[in-house]
JSON list of C-alpha atoms in Angstrom, two decimals:
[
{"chain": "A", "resi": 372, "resn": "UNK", "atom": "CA", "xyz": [87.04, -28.70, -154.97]},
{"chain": "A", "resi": 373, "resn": "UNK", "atom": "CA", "xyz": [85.03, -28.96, -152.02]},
{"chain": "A", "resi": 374, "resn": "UNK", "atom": "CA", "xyz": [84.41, -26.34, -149.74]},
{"chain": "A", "resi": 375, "resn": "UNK", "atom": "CA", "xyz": [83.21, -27.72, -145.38]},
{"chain": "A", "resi": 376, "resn": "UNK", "atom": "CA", "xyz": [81.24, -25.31, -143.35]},
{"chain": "A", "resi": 377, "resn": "UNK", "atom": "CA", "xyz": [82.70, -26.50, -139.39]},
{"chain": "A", "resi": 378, "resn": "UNK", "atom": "CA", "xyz": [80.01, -27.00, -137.13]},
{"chain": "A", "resi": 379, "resn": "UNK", "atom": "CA", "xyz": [81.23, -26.70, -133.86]},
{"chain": "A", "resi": 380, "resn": "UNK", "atom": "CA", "xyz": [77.85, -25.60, -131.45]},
{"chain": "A", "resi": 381, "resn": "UNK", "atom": "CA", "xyz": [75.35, -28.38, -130.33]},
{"chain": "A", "resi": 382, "resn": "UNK", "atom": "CA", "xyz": [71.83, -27.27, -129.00]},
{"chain": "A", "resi": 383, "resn": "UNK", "atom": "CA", "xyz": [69.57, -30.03, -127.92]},
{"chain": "A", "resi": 384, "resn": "UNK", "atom": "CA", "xyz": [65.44, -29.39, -127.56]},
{"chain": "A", "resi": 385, "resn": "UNK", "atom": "CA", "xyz": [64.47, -31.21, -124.49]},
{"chain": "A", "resi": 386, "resn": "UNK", "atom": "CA", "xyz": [60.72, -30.63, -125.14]},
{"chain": "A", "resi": 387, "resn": "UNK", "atom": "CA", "xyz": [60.54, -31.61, -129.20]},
{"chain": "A", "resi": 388, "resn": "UNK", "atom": "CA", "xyz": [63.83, -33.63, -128.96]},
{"chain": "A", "resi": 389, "resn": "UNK", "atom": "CA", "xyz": [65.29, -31.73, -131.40]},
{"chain": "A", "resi": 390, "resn": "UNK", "atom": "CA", "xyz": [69.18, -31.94, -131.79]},
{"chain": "A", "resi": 391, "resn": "UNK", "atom": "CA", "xyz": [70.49, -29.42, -134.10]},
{"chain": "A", "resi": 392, "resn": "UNK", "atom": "CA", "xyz": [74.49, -28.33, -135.00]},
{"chain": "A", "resi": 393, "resn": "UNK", "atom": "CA", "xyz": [75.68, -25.24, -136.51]},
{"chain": "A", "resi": 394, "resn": "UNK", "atom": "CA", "xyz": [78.66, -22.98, -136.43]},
{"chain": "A", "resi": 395, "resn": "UNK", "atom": "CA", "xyz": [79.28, -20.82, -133.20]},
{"chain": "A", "resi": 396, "resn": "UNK", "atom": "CA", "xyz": [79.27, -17.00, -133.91]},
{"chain": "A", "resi": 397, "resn": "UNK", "atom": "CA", "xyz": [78.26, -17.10, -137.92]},
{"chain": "A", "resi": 398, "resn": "UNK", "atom": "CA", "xyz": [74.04, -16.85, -137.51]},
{"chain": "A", "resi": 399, "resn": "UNK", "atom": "CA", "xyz": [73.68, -17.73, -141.66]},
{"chain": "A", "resi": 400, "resn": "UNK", "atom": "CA", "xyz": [75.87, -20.62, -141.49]},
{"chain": "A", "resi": 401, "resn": "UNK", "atom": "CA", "xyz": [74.56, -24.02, -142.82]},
{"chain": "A", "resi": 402, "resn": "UNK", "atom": "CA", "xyz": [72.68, -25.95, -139.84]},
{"chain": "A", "resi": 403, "resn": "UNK", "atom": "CA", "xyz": [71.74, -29.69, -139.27]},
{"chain": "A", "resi": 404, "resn": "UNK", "atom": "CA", "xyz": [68.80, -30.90, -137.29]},
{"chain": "A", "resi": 405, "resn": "UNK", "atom": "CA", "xyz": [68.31, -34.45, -136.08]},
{"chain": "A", "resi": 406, "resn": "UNK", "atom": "CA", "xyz": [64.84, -35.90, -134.32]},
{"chain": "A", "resi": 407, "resn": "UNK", "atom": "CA", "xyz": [63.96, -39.54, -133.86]},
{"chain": "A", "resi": 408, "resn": "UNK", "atom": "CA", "xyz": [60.85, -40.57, -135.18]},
{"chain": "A", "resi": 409, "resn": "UNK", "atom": "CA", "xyz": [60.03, -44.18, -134.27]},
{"chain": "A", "resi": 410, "resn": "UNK", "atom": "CA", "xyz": [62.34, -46.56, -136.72]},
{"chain": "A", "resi": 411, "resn": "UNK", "atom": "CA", "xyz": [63.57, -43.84, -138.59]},
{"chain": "A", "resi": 412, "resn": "UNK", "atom": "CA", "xyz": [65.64, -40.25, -137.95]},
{"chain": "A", "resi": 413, "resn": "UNK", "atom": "CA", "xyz": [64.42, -36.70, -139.50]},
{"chain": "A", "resi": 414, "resn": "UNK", "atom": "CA", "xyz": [67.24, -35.03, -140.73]},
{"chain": "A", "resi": 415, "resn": "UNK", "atom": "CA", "xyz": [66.95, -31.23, -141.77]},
{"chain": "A", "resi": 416, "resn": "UNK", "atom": "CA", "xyz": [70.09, -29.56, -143.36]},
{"chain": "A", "resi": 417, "resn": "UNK", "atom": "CA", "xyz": [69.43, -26.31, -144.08]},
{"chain": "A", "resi": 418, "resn": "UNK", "atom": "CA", "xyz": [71.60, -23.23, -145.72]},
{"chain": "A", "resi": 419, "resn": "UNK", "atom": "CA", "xyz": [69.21, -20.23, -145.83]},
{"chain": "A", "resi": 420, "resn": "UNK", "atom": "CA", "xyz": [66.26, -21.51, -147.67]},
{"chain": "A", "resi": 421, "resn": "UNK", "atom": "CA", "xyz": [68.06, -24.40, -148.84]},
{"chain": "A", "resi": 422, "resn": "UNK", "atom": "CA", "xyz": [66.99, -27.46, -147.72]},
{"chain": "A", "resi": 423, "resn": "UNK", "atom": "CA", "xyz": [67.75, -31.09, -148.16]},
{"chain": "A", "resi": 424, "resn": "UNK", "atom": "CA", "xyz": [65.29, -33.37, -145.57]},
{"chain": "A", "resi": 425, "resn": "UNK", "atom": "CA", "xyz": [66.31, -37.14, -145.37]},
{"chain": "A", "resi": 426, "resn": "UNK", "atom": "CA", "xyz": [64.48, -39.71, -143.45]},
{"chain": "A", "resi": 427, "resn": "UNK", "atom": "CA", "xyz": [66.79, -43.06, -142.70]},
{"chain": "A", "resi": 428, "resn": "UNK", "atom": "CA", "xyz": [65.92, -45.40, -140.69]},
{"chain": "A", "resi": 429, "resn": "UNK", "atom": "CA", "xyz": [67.43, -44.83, -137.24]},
{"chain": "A", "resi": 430, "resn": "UNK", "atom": "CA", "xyz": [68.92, -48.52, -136.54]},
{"chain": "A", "resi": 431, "resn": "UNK", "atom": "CA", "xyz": [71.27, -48.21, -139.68]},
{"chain": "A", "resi": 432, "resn": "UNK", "atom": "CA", "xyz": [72.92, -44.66, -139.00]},
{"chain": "A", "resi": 433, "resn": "UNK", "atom": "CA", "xyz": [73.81, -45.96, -135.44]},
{"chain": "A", "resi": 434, "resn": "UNK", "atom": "CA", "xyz": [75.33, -49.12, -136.57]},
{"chain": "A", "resi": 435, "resn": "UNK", "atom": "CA", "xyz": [77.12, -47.16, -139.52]},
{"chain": "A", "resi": 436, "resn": "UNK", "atom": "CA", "xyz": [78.26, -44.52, -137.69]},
{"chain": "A", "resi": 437, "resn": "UNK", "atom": "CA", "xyz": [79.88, -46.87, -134.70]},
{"chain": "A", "resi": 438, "resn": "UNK", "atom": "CA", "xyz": [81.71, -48.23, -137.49]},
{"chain": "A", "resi": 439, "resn": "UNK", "atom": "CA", "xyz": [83.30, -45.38, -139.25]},
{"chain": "A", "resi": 440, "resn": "UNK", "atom": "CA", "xyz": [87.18, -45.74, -139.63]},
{"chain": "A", "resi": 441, "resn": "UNK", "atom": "CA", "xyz": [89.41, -42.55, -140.51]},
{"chain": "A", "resi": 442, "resn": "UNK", "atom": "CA", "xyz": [90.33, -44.04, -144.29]},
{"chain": "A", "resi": 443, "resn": "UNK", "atom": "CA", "xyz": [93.43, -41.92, -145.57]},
{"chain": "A", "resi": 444, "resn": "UNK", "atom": "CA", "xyz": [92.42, -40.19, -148.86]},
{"chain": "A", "resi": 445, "resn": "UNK", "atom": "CA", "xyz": [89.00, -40.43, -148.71]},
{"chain": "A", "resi": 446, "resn": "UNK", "atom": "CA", "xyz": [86.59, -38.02, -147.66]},
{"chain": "A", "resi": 447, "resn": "UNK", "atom": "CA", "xyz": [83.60, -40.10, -147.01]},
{"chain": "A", "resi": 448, "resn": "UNK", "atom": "CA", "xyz": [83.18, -43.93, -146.35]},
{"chain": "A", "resi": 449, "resn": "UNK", "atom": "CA", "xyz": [80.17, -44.53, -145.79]},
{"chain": "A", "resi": 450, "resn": "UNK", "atom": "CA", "xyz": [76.26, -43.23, -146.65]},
{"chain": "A", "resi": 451, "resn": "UNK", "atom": "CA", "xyz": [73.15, -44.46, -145.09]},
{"chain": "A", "resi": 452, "resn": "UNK", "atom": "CA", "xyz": [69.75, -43.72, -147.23]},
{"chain": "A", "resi": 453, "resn": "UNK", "atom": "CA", "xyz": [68.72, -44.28, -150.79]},
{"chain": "A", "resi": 454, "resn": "UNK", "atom": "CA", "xyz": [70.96, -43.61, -153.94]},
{"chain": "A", "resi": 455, "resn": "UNK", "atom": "CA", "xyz": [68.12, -40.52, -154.36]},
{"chain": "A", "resi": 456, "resn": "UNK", "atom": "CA", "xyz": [68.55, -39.12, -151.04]},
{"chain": "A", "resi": 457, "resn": "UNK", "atom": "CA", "xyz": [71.32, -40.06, -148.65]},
{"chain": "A", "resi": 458, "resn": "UNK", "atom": "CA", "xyz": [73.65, -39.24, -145.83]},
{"chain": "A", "resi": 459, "resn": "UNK", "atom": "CA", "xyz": [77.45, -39.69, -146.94]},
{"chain": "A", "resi": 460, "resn": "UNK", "atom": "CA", "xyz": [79.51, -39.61, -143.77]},
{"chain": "A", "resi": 461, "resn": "UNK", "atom": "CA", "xyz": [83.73, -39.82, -143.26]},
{"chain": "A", "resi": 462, "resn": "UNK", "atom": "CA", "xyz": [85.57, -39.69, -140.12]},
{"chain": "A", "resi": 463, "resn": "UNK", "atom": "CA", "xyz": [88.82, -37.90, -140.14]},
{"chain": "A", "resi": 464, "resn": "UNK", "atom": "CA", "xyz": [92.04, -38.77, -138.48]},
{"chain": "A", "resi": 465, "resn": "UNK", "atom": "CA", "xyz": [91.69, -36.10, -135.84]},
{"chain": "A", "resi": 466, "resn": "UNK", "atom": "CA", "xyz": [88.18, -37.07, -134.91]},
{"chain": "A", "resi": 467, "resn": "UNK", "atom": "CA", "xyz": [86.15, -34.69, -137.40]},
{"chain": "A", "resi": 468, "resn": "UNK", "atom": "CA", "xyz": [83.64, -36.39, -139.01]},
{"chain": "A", "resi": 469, "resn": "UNK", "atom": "CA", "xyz": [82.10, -35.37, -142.24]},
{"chain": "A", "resi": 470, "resn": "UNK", "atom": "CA", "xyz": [78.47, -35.36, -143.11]},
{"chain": "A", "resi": 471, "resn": "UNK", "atom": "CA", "xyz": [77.41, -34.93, -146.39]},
{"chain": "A", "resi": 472, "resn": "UNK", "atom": "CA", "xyz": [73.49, -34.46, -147.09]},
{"chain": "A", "resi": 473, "resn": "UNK", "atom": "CA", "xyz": [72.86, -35.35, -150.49]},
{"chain": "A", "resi": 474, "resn": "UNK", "atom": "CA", "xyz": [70.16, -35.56, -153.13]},
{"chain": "A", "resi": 475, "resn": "UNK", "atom": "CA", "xyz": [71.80, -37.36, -156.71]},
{"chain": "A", "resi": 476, "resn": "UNK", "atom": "CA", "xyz": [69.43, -36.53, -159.73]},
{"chain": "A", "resi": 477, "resn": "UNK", "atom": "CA", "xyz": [71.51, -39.15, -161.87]},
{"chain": "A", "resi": 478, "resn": "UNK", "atom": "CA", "xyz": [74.51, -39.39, -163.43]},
{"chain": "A", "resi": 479, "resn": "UNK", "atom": "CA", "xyz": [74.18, -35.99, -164.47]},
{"chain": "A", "resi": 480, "resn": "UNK", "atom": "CA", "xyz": [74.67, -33.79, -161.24]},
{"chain": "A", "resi": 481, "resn": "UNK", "atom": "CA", "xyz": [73.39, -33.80, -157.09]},
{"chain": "A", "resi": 482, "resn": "UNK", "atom": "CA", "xyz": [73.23, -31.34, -154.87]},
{"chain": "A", "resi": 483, "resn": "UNK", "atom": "CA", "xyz": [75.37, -31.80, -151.27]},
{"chain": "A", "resi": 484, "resn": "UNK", "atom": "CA", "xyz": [75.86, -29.28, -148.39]},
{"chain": "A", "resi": 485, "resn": "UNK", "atom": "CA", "xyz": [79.04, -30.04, -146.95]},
{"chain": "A", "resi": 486, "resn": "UNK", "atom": "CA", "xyz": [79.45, -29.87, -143.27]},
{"chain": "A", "resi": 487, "resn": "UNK", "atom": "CA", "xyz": [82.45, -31.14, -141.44]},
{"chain": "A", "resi": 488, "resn": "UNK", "atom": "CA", "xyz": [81.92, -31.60, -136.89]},
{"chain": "A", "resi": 489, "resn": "UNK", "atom": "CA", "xyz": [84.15, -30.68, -134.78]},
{"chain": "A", "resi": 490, "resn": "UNK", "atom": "CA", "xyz": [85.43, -33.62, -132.58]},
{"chain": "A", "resi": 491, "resn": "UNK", "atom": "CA", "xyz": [84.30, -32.46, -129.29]},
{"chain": "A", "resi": 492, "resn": "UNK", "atom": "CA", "xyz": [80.58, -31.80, -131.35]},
{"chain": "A", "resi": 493, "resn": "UNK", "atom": "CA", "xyz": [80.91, -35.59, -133.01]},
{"chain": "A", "resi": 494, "resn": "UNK", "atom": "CA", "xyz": [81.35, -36.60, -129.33]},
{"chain": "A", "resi": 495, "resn": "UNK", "atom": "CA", "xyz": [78.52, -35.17, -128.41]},
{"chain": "A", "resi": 496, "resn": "UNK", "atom": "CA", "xyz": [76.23, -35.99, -131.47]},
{"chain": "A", "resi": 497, "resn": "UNK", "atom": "CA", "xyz": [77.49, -39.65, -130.95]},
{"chain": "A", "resi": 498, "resn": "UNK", "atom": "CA", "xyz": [76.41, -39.15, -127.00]},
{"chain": "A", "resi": 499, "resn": "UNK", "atom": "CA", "xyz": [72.82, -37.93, -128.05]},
{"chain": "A", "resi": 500, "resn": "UNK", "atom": "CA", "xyz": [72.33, -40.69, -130.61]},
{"chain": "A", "resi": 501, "resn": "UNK", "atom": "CA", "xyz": [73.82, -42.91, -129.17]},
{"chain": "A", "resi": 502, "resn": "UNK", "atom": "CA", "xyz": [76.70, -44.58, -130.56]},
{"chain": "A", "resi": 503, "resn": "UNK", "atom": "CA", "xyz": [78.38, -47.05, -128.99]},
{"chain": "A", "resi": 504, "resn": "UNK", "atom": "CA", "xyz": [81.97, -46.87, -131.62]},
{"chain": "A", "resi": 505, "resn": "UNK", "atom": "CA", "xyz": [83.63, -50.39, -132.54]},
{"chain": "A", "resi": 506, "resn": "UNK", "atom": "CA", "xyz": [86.89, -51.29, -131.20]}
]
């Protein structure tokens, strides 16, 4: 039922500190754009003019993401945010992880961009965080 857009190119802004992932070669593919802002982390996922903009706090994506698991038959694991406005994320047995912006109305309907990294671009999202992974 759902349908992941791979990410596999990383670009990193030096001068606004701007991180942003999108998918080598296709130039409307969905993107994702991190920043750190003090306590929290600006997060921009874009397809088109689509946009879903979530602002979690910084300490708590680290700590969740260095503790993501691959969990056999589930997508996603874990979600850092609100129940309005959160980040769902999954790690997959080969090293993918997913990363699923979302913004839940209610029990009625959301709306998600799904977006599924490479490994070798998780690596190096984890690296620019960073994220040190549990043992």
């Amino acid at each position: 039922m759902r349908q992941f857009q791979t990410l596999d190119k990383i670009q990193v802004d030096p001068e606004s500190g701007v991180m942003s992932l999108s998918a080598e070669g296709h130039p409307n593919s969905p993107m994702i754009s991190m920043r750190r802002e003090g306590a929290y982390i600006a997060i921009s996922a874009s397809f088109g003019p689509l946009e879903i903009a979530l602002r979690p706090r910084f300490e708590e994506l680290e700590r969740l993401l260095g503790r993501l698991k691959p969990v056999q038959g589930l997508q996603t694991t874990r979600q850092v945010g609100t129940s309005q406005a959160y980040l769902a994320m999954g790690l997959q047995g080969d090293g993918s992880l997913i990363l699923r912006p979302t913004i839940a109305a209610d029990a009625t309907g959301h709306l998600s961009i799904n977006l599924l990294l490479t490994p070798s671009t998780c690596k190096a999202l984890y690296d620019w965080l960073p994220v040190q992974a549990d043992a």
